[in-house]
Amino acid sequence: MASTFHGLEIGKRSLYAQQAALSTTGHNVANANTTGYTRQRAEMQATNPMPQPGMQNSTSPAQLGTGVEVTKIVRLREDYLDVQLRGENKNLGYWEAKSDTLSKVEELLNEPTDNGLANVMDEFWKGWQELAKDPDSAAARSVLRQRGIAVTETFQHLSNSLTQIQNDLKHVIETKRNEVNSLATQISGLNDQIGRLVPNNYEPNDLYDQRDVLIDKLSKIVPVNVVSGKNGTVDVFVGNEAIVAGNQAKTLEIGIDSTTGLVDPTKIQIAGNTVMLESGELLGRIESYGVVGGGSKSTIPNVKSKLDELARVFVESVNDAHQKGMNLDNINGTSSERLDFFIGDSAQNLGVNPKIMQSLNLIAAAMEEAPGQSSSGNGKNAQAIADLKFEGLPFTGSTTTADDFYRNIIGQLGIDTQESRRMQDNSEVIVQQVENRRLSVSGVSLDEEMTNMIRFQQAYNAAARYVTVMDQCLDKVINGMGRAGL
Amino acid sequence: MTTRVTQGMLNQNMLFNLHRNYGEMEKTQEQASSGKKISKASDDPVTAVRGMFYRSSLNEIEQYKRNTSDGISWMTATDEALDEVTSVLHRAKELTVQGLNGTNGESDRQAIVAEIKQLKEHLGEISNTQMSGRYLFAGTDTKNPPYRADSQVAGSPMEFRNQNQGALELQVGQTNNVQINVLGVNVFNNDGAGGLFKVFDDLVADLQNPNGGSSEHLSKLEGQLDNLLKERSELGARMNRMELSMSRVDGLELSTIKMLSNEEDVDISRVIINLKTQENIQRAALSVGASIIQPSLVDFLR
């Protein structure tokens, strides 16, 4: 047999439960556009019916229901999708970083156009051809010297600009490292708060959401591995090292090798232990900047060293041929010194020989006609130098013309850029798809929330009416029963 | 299987696809406005490298064209000079025949001698022909006049003193060098002992001698004329070769430009069609997106 206020109690429980559900719906709607928000649902469960079997309990023929209560507010999230997203996010970060630097380098080299190094070098060879036709013309010599200066200036400009990009990258790497450390600190702070709430049987859904947003951000920069800890906390691993362990955050350090100025991969450490970054934006930036032992993956050092090689072999070949010729001072007996045309041995420090800058007569256009003798109209050495354009020069690992070597640099760069852009596009699409699936599971659908709202509102109205009815019943019992004949 | 679709998903998808469309449109627009298939090497590395190669070839061809036209000017000037020398020699032959005629008196002989001396001076001037400040007949010693006085002996007479045998060559192809000059020594001093000028000197000396009058001068003049013709025909052959090279280089330039254009240039009609298609897709996406993302159940509940 039920108690007097059994009905009212059922009504009250229903009102509470529907109100809680309405509040949850309201919370969902309010947060429909919050980044990383996971929709919540009030789980309702019927409360224990009466009577339960026992010695002193009544022997009524059936169990009577006692109403409803909200047992849990569930967070609708599929963990596997998080793992998938973080796995793809690191690739996206890596390819974005690499393709960014490669595009910058490509724009710098600016080929194939009429303004790049290829054209400047062509003009230089043409200058020697003109000199071969008219070796004693001061005008032809002056033009040639100017074109030589143009070549050295172009090499220097390229080298300096590459160094500039490298320096910018260094700042970016430091910024990203700071970001990683800051994110780790925030995650550990959230872990701390969560760890305090969960043992009290609370599910801090909103804190979970915030933590997941931070971990997503982190997963783009470095590859992360999330392992659940106790009391709802998580440990975040980068490689084999934990950067967040419960409410403790460690710091990521990146060390530079002092001799080469590049990043030393053994000095990428968390709390003193080396970690191997396999992907992620940080790795992309580090590789673009240059890593010790990176070979062709170190984007900028690779391009710089190839340009240096081109400059060195080009200058050596021209100088060798120039030394074999006779300049105007040699011909008229003023001096017997044979000079180099260029000074310097890398793209950074190239220059036209200062003695030639002082005097145009020192450009050796003539070849010897008899031992130690020649005439001012002899342009055969200039022709020989102009022919160097077609000659295979001794580069390390191959004998090829200077033009071919440079075209190879451009071609390789083009292919690398194209590939990284393609990978970036692919990763974007995959990330987008996984995000979509995540939204499908966890995102707020306004239509759904509206229908829920109607449901809960109607249930609330019904509960309220039920309370009114119970009230009337009780009124009948209390004020109407036993007062006969009034 | 019904997948749950939320407003957020619709929004995100629409934006993502719009962005991709804009990216494609930007690329097509770049192609249309620049007329080139690629704007940087990564768009198509193989095309880029080939394009660089053809550009470099065009630079070389431009230089060869300049060289051939410079060569032809030089050789034409040389030919004209040699033509002058031929006329001088013909006149000298006439005078010789006249001078050897026994009926000449003293004053006639003096007149002939005077004219022959002038002819010799004229030959000297021809051998000093210049083009843009360089002597045509001086081999590689182009700054020194071949017919000059000895600079170290005061008051010495003007003689053909050039002995340079250097050839001036121009490059008109990658392995193709053509000699453009005629060696002065071959024309004016072909026997190494004074050549043409010595013949004139001997003639003058003989005519001034009242007892002279040997007929070997005529044969010597004939010999010099033969030599001259030989040099001229060689020059003519080289000029022909130069002209052939010029037309070959012109043809090469045309075909290289055509290949470069094939590689790099874009087919305008195709690009415009692409652009129109993409514009249509963009409009469709925008209008569909606009109608999908707006209504939700909220609009319909009273």
PDB file of C-alpha atoms in Angstrom, chain B residues 8 11 43-44 47 71 114 116 124 138 140 147 167-169 173 177-178 208 220 234 271:
ATOM      1  CA  GLY B   8      27.520  22.509 -37.679  1.00  0.00           C
ATOM      2  CA  ASN B  11      28.101  24.822 -42.253  1.00  0.00           C
ATOM      3  CA  ASP B  43      52.726  23.677 -60.716  1.00  0.00           C
ATOM      4  CA  ASP B  44      54.398  21.329 -63.176  1.00  0.00           C
ATOM      5  CA  THR B  47      57.219  21.820 -67.929  1.00  0.00           C
ATOM      6  CA  GLY B  71      80.068  38.767 -89.560  1.00  0.00           C
ATOM      7  CA  ALA B 114     103.394  59.673-110.913  1.00  0.00           C
ATOM      8  CA  ILE B 116     101.518  54.559-110.390  1.00  0.00           C
ATOM      9  CA  GLY B 124      98.020  51.570 -98.839  1.00  0.00           C
ATOM     10  CA  ALA B 138      95.426  43.313 -89.756  1.00  0.00           C
ATOM     11  CA  THR B 140      94.236  39.919 -84.781  1.00  0.00           C
ATOM     12  CA  TYR B 147     100.374  50.091 -93.757  1.00  0.00           C
ATOM     13  CA  ALA B 167      92.082  34.469 -87.748  1.00  0.00           C
ATOM     14  CA  LEU B 168      89.042  36.337 -86.462  1.00  0.00           C
ATOM     15  CA  GLU B 169      86.287  33.817 -85.906  1.00  0.00           C
ATOM     16  CA  GLY B 173      76.332  27.646 -83.800  1.00  0.00           C
ATOM     17  CA  ASN B 177      82.936  28.918 -85.902  1.00  0.00           C
ATOM     18  CA  VAL B 178      83.378  30.828 -89.150  1.00  0.00           C
ATOM     19  CA  GLN B 208     112.097  55.770-114.091  1.00  0.00           C
ATOM     20  CA  LYS B 220     103.894  39.792-111.925  1.00  0.00           C
ATOM     21  CA  GLU B 234      87.359  32.147-100.644  1.00  0.00           C
ATOM     22  CA  VAL B 271      40.882  28.123 -69.830  1.00  0.00           C
TER      23      VAL B 271
END
